[in-house]
Tab-separated table of C-alpha atoms and ligand atoms in Angstrom:
chain	number	residue	atom	x	y	z
A	1	MET	CA	93.701	-54.977	-50.875
A	2	ILE	CA	95.541	-57.058	-48.320
A	3	HIS	CA	96.804	-59.670	-50.779
A	4	GLU	CA	98.121	-57.087	-53.236
A	5	ILE	CA	101.794	-57.095	-52.257
A	6	GLU	CA	103.467	-56.231	-55.557
A	7	PRO	CA	106.315	-56.062	-56.391
A	8	HIS	CA	106.675	-58.950	-53.928
A	9	GLN	CA	105.682	-62.410	-55.128
A	10	PHE	CA	103.641	-64.786	-53.009
A	11	HIS	CA	104.581	-68.436	-53.633
A	12	ASN	CA	102.181	-70.978	-52.223
A	13	GLU	CA	102.969	-73.770	-54.635
A	14	TRP	CA	103.845	-76.831	-52.538
A	15	ASN	CA	107.615	-76.692	-52.350
A	16	PRO	CA	108.515	-77.256	-48.689
A	17	ARG	CA	112.080	-76.761	-47.503
A	18	LYS	CA	114.075	-76.600	-44.307
A	19	PRO	CA	114.295	-73.186	-42.597
A	20	SER	CA	117.394	-71.039	-43.023
A	21	ALA	CA	118.672	-68.164	-40.888
A	22	GLU	CA	116.681	-65.259	-42.330
A	23	ASP	CA	113.387	-67.117	-42.812
A	24	ILE	CA	110.440	-65.893	-40.742
A	25	VAL	CA	108.693	-68.007	-38.136
A	26	PHE	CA	105.099	-67.488	-37.028
A	27	SER	CA	103.524	-68.757	-33.857
A	28	PHE	CA	99.919	-68.328	-32.802
A	29	ASP	CA	97.860	-68.871	-29.697
A	30	GLY	CA	94.176	-68.961	-30.577
A	31	ASN	CA	93.338	-65.588	-32.140
A	32	ASN	CA	96.695	-64.095	-31.189
A	33	ALA	CA	100.001	-63.901	-33.039
A	34	ILE	CA	103.284	-64.157	-31.120
A	35	LEU	CA	105.752	-61.399	-32.024
A	36	LYS	CA	108.920	-59.918	-30.621
A	37	PRO	CA	108.409	-57.074	-28.089
A	38	ASP	CA	109.207	-54.515	-30.836
A	39	ARG	CA	106.281	-55.886	-32.923
A	40	THR	CA	108.551	-57.514	-35.496
A	41	PHE	CA	108.590	-61.185	-36.412
A	42	PHE	CA	110.987	-63.878	-35.270
A	43	HIS	CA	113.642	-65.162	-37.645
A	44	PHE	CA	114.769	-68.761	-37.682
A	45	ARG	CA	118.261	-67.777	-36.498
A	46	GLU	CA	116.689	-66.636	-33.202
A	47	LEU	CA	114.833	-69.899	-32.688
A	48	THR	CA	117.276	-72.625	-33.665
A	49	HIS	CA	116.793	-74.184	-30.200
A	50	LEU	CA	113.188	-75.054	-31.141
A	51	HIS	CA	112.076	-77.907	-33.378
A	52	ASP	CA	109.021	-78.855	-35.443
A	53	PHE	CA	109.055	-76.081	-38.033
A	54	ARG	CA	106.216	-76.503	-40.511
A	55	TYR	CA	106.727	-74.928	-43.930
A	56	LEU	CA	103.887	-72.567	-44.941
A	57	PHE	CA	104.784	-70.613	-48.114
A	58	SER	CA	107.327	-68.107	-49.417
A	59	ILE	CA	107.370	-64.464	-50.414
A	60	ASP	CA	110.225	-63.725	-52.817
A	61	ASP	CA	113.175	-65.686	-51.365
A	62	THR	CA	111.945	-65.667	-47.761
A	63	ALA	CA	110.203	-68.796	-46.517
A	64	PHE	CA	107.663	-68.716	-43.684
A	65	PHE	CA	107.294	-71.407	-41.048
A	66	LEU	CA	104.953	-72.289	-38.225
A	67	THR	CA	106.099	-73.405	-34.802
A	68	GLU	CA	105.229	-72.944	-31.132
A	69	ILE	CA	107.269	-70.142	-29.578
A	70	PRO	CA	107.273	-70.090	-25.751
A	71	GLN	CA	105.630	-66.943	-24.369
A	72	GLY	CA	108.784	-65.836	-22.476
A	73	ASN	CA	110.370	-62.955	-24.366
A	74	ALA	CA	107.477	-62.307	-26.744
A	75	ILE	CA	104.218	-60.404	-27.050
A	76	SER	CA	100.814	-61.618	-28.108
A	77	LEU	CA	98.662	-59.509	-30.482
A	78	ASN	CA	95.125	-60.139	-31.718
A	79	ILE	CA	95.378	-61.209	-35.355
A	80	ASN	CA	93.486	-58.075	-36.437
A	81	PHE	CA	96.776	-56.190	-36.009
A	82	ALA	CA	97.747	-57.639	-39.422
A	83	ARG	CA	95.142	-55.532	-41.270
A	84	ASP	CA	97.334	-52.448	-41.321
A	85	TYR	CA	100.758	-53.864	-40.447
A	86	GLU	CA	103.807	-52.403	-42.180
A	87	PRO	CA	105.390	-53.770	-44.280
A	88	THR	CA	102.103	-54.920	-45.754
A	89	GLU	CA	103.473	-58.136	-47.253
A	90	LEU	CA	104.344	-59.341	-43.753
A	91	GLY	CA	100.856	-58.494	-42.482
A	92	PHE	CA	99.391	-60.520	-45.335
A	93	ALA	CA	101.860	-63.351	-44.672
A	94	CYS	CA	100.985	-63.387	-40.973
A	95	VAL	CA	97.227	-63.610	-41.375
A	96	THR	CA	97.614	-66.178	-44.158
A	97	GLY	CA	99.837	-68.175	-41.815
A	98	TRP	CA	97.123	-67.862	-39.162
A	99	HIS	CA	94.525	-69.247	-41.589
A	100	LEU	CA	96.776	-72.279	-42.131
A	101	TYR	CA	97.472	-72.555	-38.391
A	102	GLN	CA	93.724	-72.730	-37.743
A	103	TRP	CA	93.357	-75.467	-40.352
A	104	TYR	CA	96.270	-77.536	-39.023
A	105	LYS	CA	94.947	-77.133	-35.483
A	106	THR	CA	91.470	-78.414	-36.376
A	107	THR	CA	92.739	-81.208	-38.642
A	108	ARG	CA	94.833	-83.085	-36.113
A	109	TYR	CA	92.328	-85.937	-35.884
A	110	CYS	CA	90.240	-87.644	-38.518
A	111	GLY	CA	86.646	-86.376	-38.533
A	112	ALA	CA	85.454	-89.800	-39.682
A	113	CYS	CA	87.218	-92.191	-37.289
A	114	GLY	CA	89.201	-90.091	-34.794
A	115	THR	CA	92.677	-91.375	-35.739
A	116	ARG	CA	95.572	-88.897	-35.640
A	117	MET	CA	96.069	-87.416	-39.136
A	118	ILE	CA	99.420	-87.339	-40.931
A	119	PRO	CA	100.644	-84.837	-43.557
A	120	VAL	CA	100.592	-85.980	-47.171
A	121	GLY	CA	104.054	-85.616	-48.683
A	122	ASN	CA	103.411	-84.306	-52.168
A	123	GLU	CA	100.732	-81.664	-51.559
A	124	ARG	CA	99.250	-79.628	-48.708
A	125	ALA	CA	96.751	-82.069	-47.261
A	126	MET	CA	96.260	-84.300	-44.218
A	127	ARG	CA	95.428	-87.985	-44.510
A	128	CYS	CA	94.031	-90.483	-42.045
A	129	PRO	CA	96.357	-93.530	-41.956
A	130	ASP	CA	93.460	-95.687	-40.780
A	131	CYS	CA	90.494	-94.946	-43.058
A	132	GLY	CA	92.224	-92.920	-45.800
A	133	ASN	CA	90.164	-89.748	-45.246
A	134	LEU	CA	91.964	-86.979	-47.160
A	135	VAL	CA	91.441	-83.365	-46.010
A	136	TYR	CA	92.539	-80.238	-47.864
A	137	PRO	CA	92.843	-76.730	-46.378
A	138	ARG	CA	89.437	-75.260	-45.730
A	139	ILE	CA	88.471	-72.069	-47.540
A	140	ASN	CA	84.975	-70.632	-47.125
A	141	PRO	CA	83.667	-68.970	-50.311
A	142	ALA	CA	81.582	-65.871	-49.670
A	143	VAL	CA	80.128	-62.914	-51.557
A	144	ILE	CA	80.250	-59.146	-50.997
A	145	VAL	CA	77.464	-57.295	-52.800
A	146	GLY	CA	77.281	-53.662	-53.869
A	147	ILE	CA	73.564	-53.081	-54.528
A	148	LEU	CA	72.709	-50.003	-56.585
A	149	ASN	CA	69.337	-48.326	-57.021
A	150	GLU	CA	67.990	-46.223	-59.896
A	151	HIS	CA	69.183	-43.030	-58.159
A	152	ASN	CA	72.741	-44.377	-58.281
A	153	GLU	CA	72.901	-44.927	-54.547
A	154	ILE	CA	74.553	-47.916	-52.904
A	155	LEU	CA	73.088	-49.927	-50.026
A	156	VAL	CA	75.318	-49.624	-46.963
A	157	THR	CA	74.687	-51.891	-44.007
A	158	GLN	CA	75.762	-52.221	-40.440
A	159	TYR	CA	76.078	-55.675	-38.941
A	160	ALA	CA	74.022	-56.713	-35.971
A	161	ILE	CA	76.030	-56.866	-32.754
A	162	ARG	CA	76.418	-60.622	-32.859
A	163	HIS	CA	78.999	-60.231	-35.624
A	164	GLY	CA	81.381	-58.847	-33.026
A	165	GLU	CA	83.278	-55.623	-33.001
A	166	TYR	CA	82.987	-54.507	-36.628
A	167	ARG	CA	80.802	-51.377	-36.337
A	168	HIS	CA	81.780	-49.671	-39.584
A	169	ASP	CA	79.934	-49.427	-42.890
A	170	ALA	CA	79.639	-52.730	-44.723
A	171	LEU	CA	77.985	-54.189	-47.807
A	172	VAL	CA	75.605	-57.123	-47.903
A	173	ALA	CA	77.703	-60.267	-47.528
A	174	GLY	CA	77.323	-63.932	-46.837
A	175	TYR	CA	78.733	-67.417	-47.223
A	176	CYS	CA	77.958	-69.681	-50.159
A	177	GLU	CA	75.861	-72.718	-49.359
A	178	ILE	CA	76.485	-76.190	-50.742
A	179	GLY	CA	74.766	-76.584	-54.097
A	180	GLU	CA	74.703	-72.959	-55.267
A	181	SER	CA	76.800	-70.804	-57.579
A	182	VAL	CA	78.292	-67.554	-56.308
A	183	GLU	CA	75.718	-65.720	-58.476
A	184	ASN	CA	72.855	-67.581	-56.824
A	185	CYS	CA	74.466	-66.885	-53.466
A	186	VAL	CA	74.383	-63.138	-54.249
A	187	LYS	CA	70.655	-63.251	-55.019
A	188	ARG	CA	69.807	-65.389	-51.986
A	189	GLU	CA	71.856	-63.377	-49.493
A	190	VAL	CA	70.436	-60.063	-50.710
A	191	LYS	CA	66.887	-61.449	-50.524
A	192	GLU	CA	67.414	-62.950	-47.071
A	193	GLU	CA	69.112	-59.946	-45.525
A	194	THR	CA	67.242	-57.071	-47.191
A	195	GLY	CA	64.142	-58.439	-48.958
A	196	LEU	CA	65.343	-56.950	-52.270
A	197	THR	CA	65.428	-58.716	-55.628
A	198	VAL	CA	68.569	-57.973	-57.668
A	199	THR	CA	69.462	-58.316	-61.358
A	200	ASN	CA	72.306	-57.449	-63.723
A	201	LEU	CA	75.085	-58.979	-61.626
A	202	ARG	CA	78.556	-57.672	-62.521
A	203	TYR	CA	81.554	-59.559	-61.162
A	204	PHE	CA	84.022	-57.062	-59.705
A	205	ASN	CA	87.003	-58.796	-58.090
A	206	SER	CA	87.987	-61.385	-55.530
A	207	GLN	CA	90.278	-61.535	-52.524
A	208	PRO	CA	91.429	-64.017	-49.919
A	209	TRP	CA	90.257	-62.879	-46.484
A	210	PRO	CA	92.099	-65.124	-44.042
A	211	PHE	CA	90.578	-63.369	-40.992
A	212	SER	CA	87.407	-65.374	-41.660
A	213	GLY	CA	89.057	-68.197	-43.612
A	214	SER	CA	87.279	-66.915	-46.719
A	215	LEU	CA	87.678	-66.357	-50.399
A	216	LEU	CA	85.496	-63.330	-51.190
A	217	PHE	CA	83.795	-62.647	-54.514
A	218	GLY	CA	82.663	-59.066	-55.063
A	219	PHE	CA	79.645	-58.266	-57.234
A	220	PHE	CA	77.741	-55.144	-58.134
A	221	CYS	CA	74.077	-55.528	-59.032
A	222	ASP	CA	70.866	-53.522	-59.435
A	223	ALA	CA	67.914	-53.564	-57.066
A	224	SER	CA	65.014	-54.345	-59.374
A	225	GLU	CA	62.087	-54.509	-56.995
A	226	GLY	CA	60.964	-54.830	-53.402
A	227	ASN	CA	61.142	-52.736	-50.287
A	228	ILE	CA	63.846	-53.195	-47.699
A	229	HIS	CA	62.891	-55.679	-44.997
A	230	LEU	CA	65.938	-56.155	-42.798
A	231	ASP	CA	66.882	-59.487	-41.284
A	232	LYS	CA	67.480	-58.089	-37.811
A	233	ASN	CA	69.529	-61.138	-36.828
A	234	GLU	CA	72.077	-60.190	-39.472
A	235	LEU	CA	71.830	-56.431	-39.912
A	236	LYS	CA	71.276	-53.505	-37.614
A	237	SER	CA	70.613	-51.045	-40.420
A	238	ALA	CA	70.702	-50.562	-44.185
A	239	VAL	CA	70.705	-47.139	-45.827
A	240	TRP	CA	71.120	-45.878	-49.387
A	241	LYS	CA	74.148	-43.604	-49.775
A	242	LYS	CA	75.112	-41.282	-52.617
A	243	ARG	CA	78.622	-41.146	-54.018
A	244	ASP	CA	79.534	-38.006	-52.056
A	245	ASP	CA	77.934	-39.028	-48.761
A	246	PRO	CA	80.350	-39.732	-45.897
A	247	PHE	CA	81.352	-43.389	-45.569
A	248	ASP	CA	82.917	-45.064	-42.559
A	249	VAL	CA	85.264	-47.696	-43.971
A	250	PRO	CA	88.650	-48.056	-42.271
A	251	GLY	CA	91.746	-48.707	-44.356
A	252	SER	CA	92.072	-50.126	-47.834
A	253	ALA	CA	92.814	-53.775	-47.002
A	254	SER	CA	89.341	-55.138	-47.710
A	255	LEU	CA	87.361	-55.841	-50.845
A	256	THR	CA	84.497	-53.869	-49.262
A	257	ALA	CA	86.677	-50.752	-49.042
A	258	CYS	CA	87.815	-51.272	-52.626
A	259	MET	CA	84.217	-51.629	-53.880
A	260	ILE	CA	83.010	-48.537	-52.030
A	261	GLU	CA	85.923	-46.532	-53.443
A	262	PHE	CA	85.066	-47.806	-56.952
A	263	PHE	CA	81.470	-46.657	-56.438
A	264	ARG	CA	82.463	-43.252	-55.055
A	265	ASP	CA	84.775	-42.694	-58.021
A	266	GLY	CA	81.758	-43.078	-60.332
A	267	LYS	CA	83.123	-46.214	-61.987
A	268	VAL	CA	79.919	-48.230	-61.541
A	269	SER	CA	76.345	-47.117	-62.086
A	270	TYR	CA	72.824	-48.524	-62.047
A	271	GLY	CA	72.082	-50.501	-65.188
A	272	ARG	CA	75.654	-50.799	-66.444
B	301	LIG	ZN1	89.937	-91.889	-40.368
């Protein structure tokens, strides 16, 4: 999965420092990342004429910073390029930097009183100097659900068009609402999107998914009753697939891909 960058170590404990020559600098423009024309990232030594470098995090001994790089001698790539970028730790770093960029961009002013926010010194947070409103980075918790039936088939969905360009196989998924556990979110999302009732929830794994600002929780569960009634606003189709049926899941970066592989390898079955 995209965050699995071993043997490299991701350090996001709050330990900001000044940039040094070999540190990497990200710049974004909306949904696009700014890279060098050869699709590599800028180093601080190439940008010492700029100012306002915001510390993000480190991987091993390399620190990553955010700034605004003029478009001149640079290219602009949709952030989705990071899904299969090599080396993978830099793809992960870039999209994680983009998640933080989005948060900094939308936290410039206080949502309560409109005053310009200032960074808090001792942790990653923004504070309103006027009313004291304290805002931490926003992460949206969400669930991915592998639903199995008694024939040991898994429910594979395709999103309705309004979810954009992702046309590949997916699993039932949705964001947690205020006031519910992730387990209750699983049951509600499955019911809403498919009409099915599910039991025997088994937690699988989690992953950060910065493309949607999310933290994803993967569960397998069993369909206990009900016929499929699709929510056509959310899903175009939902079909049961056997382990050796063809699946259309690009890459291995996502929790969805990891869960489908786990299913196809026979490592999860109905009822256990
Ligand atoms: Zn305020």
